[in-house]
PDB file of C-alpha atoms in Angstrom:
ATOM      1  CA  MET A  12       6.375   3.386 -32.454  1.00 52.00           C
ATOM      2  CA  ALA A  13       3.169   5.372 -32.705  1.00 62.00           C
ATOM      3  CA  GLY A  14       0.114   3.164 -32.553  1.00 71.00           C
ATOM      4  CA  LYS A  15       1.899   0.219 -30.931  1.00 78.00           C
ATOM      5  CA  PRO A  16       0.559  -0.711 -27.484  1.00 85.00           C
ATOM      6  CA  TRP A  17       2.981  -0.187 -24.616  1.00 91.00           C
ATOM      7  CA  VAL A  18       3.058  -1.229 -20.979  1.00 91.00           C
ATOM      8  CA  ARG A  19       5.132   0.448 -18.291  1.00 91.00           C
ATOM      9  CA  MET A  20       5.871  -1.511 -15.129  1.00 90.00           C
ATOM     10  CA  VAL A  21       7.488  -0.450 -11.860  1.00 90.00           C
ATOM     11  CA  THR A  22       8.240  -2.758  -8.932  1.00 90.00           C
ATOM     12  CA  ALA A  23       9.009  -1.621  -5.385  1.00 89.00           C
ATOM     13  CA  GLN A  24      10.144  -3.838  -2.524  1.00 89.00           C
ATOM     14  CA  THR A  25      10.146  -2.837   1.132  1.00 89.00           C
ATOM     15  CA  PRO A  26      10.908  -4.632   4.380  1.00 91.00           C
ATOM     16  CA  THR A  27       8.035  -5.585   6.660  1.00 89.00           C
ATOM     17  CA  ASN A  28       7.647  -3.342   9.710  1.00 89.00           C
ATOM     18  CA  ILE A  29       5.672  -4.514  12.753  1.00 90.00           C
ATOM     19  CA  ALA A  30       4.477  -1.964  15.317  1.00 86.00           C
ATOM     20  CA  VAL A  31       5.013  -3.213  18.865  1.00 86.00           C
ATOM     21  CA  ILE A  32       3.761  -0.018  20.509  1.00 82.00           C
ATOM     22  CA  LYS A  33       1.662   2.100  18.154  1.00 79.00           C
ATOM     23  CA  TYR A  34       1.474   5.846  17.770  1.00 76.00           C
ATOM     24  CA  TRP A  35      -1.886   7.030  19.180  1.00 80.00           C
ATOM     25  CA  GLY A  36      -2.060  10.678  18.149  1.00 84.00           C
ATOM     26  CA  LYS A  37      -0.604  13.991  19.266  1.00 88.00           C
ATOM     27  CA  ARG A  38      -0.505  15.455  22.759  1.00 89.00           C
ATOM     28  CA  ASP A  39       0.553  18.837  21.324  1.00 89.00           C
ATOM     29  CA  GLU A  40      -0.627  19.816  17.831  1.00 89.00           C
ATOM     30  CA  THR A  41       1.646  22.880  17.637  1.00 92.00           C
ATOM     31  CA  LEU A  42       4.855  21.072  18.553  1.00 91.00           C
ATOM     32  CA  ILE A  43       3.701  17.811  16.921  1.00 85.00           C
ATOM     33  CA  LEU A  44       4.504  15.768  20.049  1.00 87.00           C
ATOM     34  CA  PRO A  45       3.100  12.220  20.259  1.00 85.00           C
ATOM     35  CA  VAL A  46       0.840  10.987  23.074  1.00 85.00           C
ATOM     36  CA  ASN A  47       3.211   8.037  23.525  1.00 83.00           C
ATOM     37  CA  ASP A  48       6.440   6.751  22.032  1.00 82.00           C
ATOM     38  CA  SER A  49       6.233   4.076  19.390  1.00 85.00           C
ATOM     39  CA  ILE A  50       8.433   1.026  19.003  1.00 89.00           C
ATOM     40  CA  SER A  51       8.567  -1.088  15.869  1.00 89.00           C
ATOM     41  CA  VAL A  52      10.588  -3.960  14.453  1.00 91.00           C
ATOM     42  CA  THR A  53      11.717  -4.061  10.826  1.00 91.00           C
ATOM     43  CA  LEU A  54      12.266  -7.579   9.517  1.00 90.00           C
ATOM     44  CA  ASP A  55      15.132  -8.605   7.259  1.00 90.00           C
ATOM     45  CA  PRO A  56      13.941  -8.116   3.647  1.00 84.00           C
ATOM     46  CA  ALA A  57      15.956 -11.165   2.573  1.00 87.00           C
ATOM     47  CA  HIS A  58      13.465 -13.280   4.558  1.00 87.00           C
ATOM     48  CA  LEU A  59      10.188 -11.344   4.556  1.00 88.00           C
ATOM     49  CA  CYS A  60       9.227  -8.282   2.546  1.00 87.00           C
ATOM     50  CA  THR A  61       6.407  -6.697   0.591  1.00 84.00           C
ATOM     51  CA  THR A  62       6.679  -6.491  -3.188  1.00 85.00           C
ATOM     52  CA  THR A  63       4.312  -4.345  -5.240  1.00 86.00           C
ATOM     53  CA  THR A  64       4.253  -4.028  -9.023  1.00 88.00           C
ATOM     54  CA  VAL A  65       2.220  -1.453 -10.931  1.00 86.00           C
ATOM     55  CA  ALA A  66       1.593  -1.632 -14.684  1.00 88.00           C
ATOM     56  CA  VAL A  67       0.025   1.122 -16.790  1.00 87.00           C
ATOM     57  CA  SER A  68      -0.954   1.248 -20.440  1.00 89.00           C
ATOM     58  CA  PRO A  69      -3.429   3.211 -22.539  1.00 89.00           C
ATOM     59  CA  SER A  70      -4.543  -0.155 -23.926  1.00 90.00           C
ATOM     60  CA  PHE A  71      -5.867  -1.349 -20.532  1.00 86.00           C
ATOM     61  CA  ASP A  72      -9.666  -1.143 -20.468  1.00 86.00           C
ATOM     62  CA  GLN A  73     -10.051  -1.286 -16.660  1.00 79.00           C
ATOM     63  CA  ASP A  74      -8.177  -1.116 -13.359  1.00 75.00           C
ATOM     64  CA  ARG A  75      -7.432  -4.489 -11.758  1.00 76.00           C
ATOM     65  CA  MET A  76      -5.557  -5.639  -8.718  1.00 76.00           C
ATOM     66  CA  TRP A  77      -4.249  -9.054  -7.736  1.00 77.00           C
ATOM     67  CA  LEU A  78      -3.867 -10.025  -4.101  1.00 74.00           C
ATOM     68  CA  ASN A  79      -2.174 -13.349  -3.377  1.00 73.00           C
ATOM     69  CA  GLY A  80      -2.592 -14.398  -7.002  1.00 77.00           C
ATOM     70  CA  LYS A  81      -6.351 -13.660  -7.256  1.00 81.00           C
ATOM     71  CA  VAL A  82      -8.047 -10.740  -8.969  1.00 77.00           C
ATOM     72  CA  VAL A  83      -9.673  -8.341  -6.490  1.00 73.00           C
ATOM     73  CA  PHE A  84     -12.176  -5.781  -7.732  1.00 68.00           C
ATOM     74  CA  PHE A  85     -10.492  -2.481  -6.985  1.00 62.00           C
ATOM     75  CA  LEU A  86     -13.355  -0.312  -5.685  1.00 60.00           C
ATOM     76  CA  ILE A  87     -14.886  -3.124  -3.631  1.00 53.00           C
ATOM     77  CA  PHE A  88     -11.472  -3.761  -2.065  1.00 51.00           C
ATOM     78  CA  LEU A  89     -11.061  -0.087  -1.113  1.00 53.00           C
ATOM     79  CA  PHE A  90     -14.510   0.172   0.469  1.00 52.00           C
ATOM     80  CA  GLN A  91     -14.134  -3.112   2.368  1.00 54.00           C
ATOM     81  CA  PHE A  92     -10.986  -1.876   4.088  1.00 54.00           C
ATOM     82  CA  GLY A  93     -12.137   1.702   4.674  1.00 53.00           C
ATOM     83  CA  CYS A  94      -9.557   3.330   2.393  1.00 52.00           C
ATOM     84  CA  CYS A  95     -12.065   5.737   0.834  1.00 51.00           C
ATOM     85  CA  GLY A  96     -13.393   7.333   4.022  1.00 51.00           C
ATOM     86  CA  SER A  97     -16.727   6.824   5.723  1.00 50.00           C
ATOM     87  CA  SER A  98     -20.076   7.409   4.108  1.00 48.00           C
TER      88      SER A  98
END
């Protein structure tokens, strides 16, 4: 087995959750009490869900991500959506 390329893949599926009233922070940091209640709706995963698959291999020469069937450049995607903090 040594020397043969390998790929490990993991897929996770989760139901879609839509926030109707969103959490807006804490009114008490010590007690961790929210400013307001939040209400959300979780949709039936048989009809609508999110599926994510991750593949890793030492033979991969770069990180890539596909979104809706198209390759998205990973770092550009993160910066566009503010996932890496502000500069």
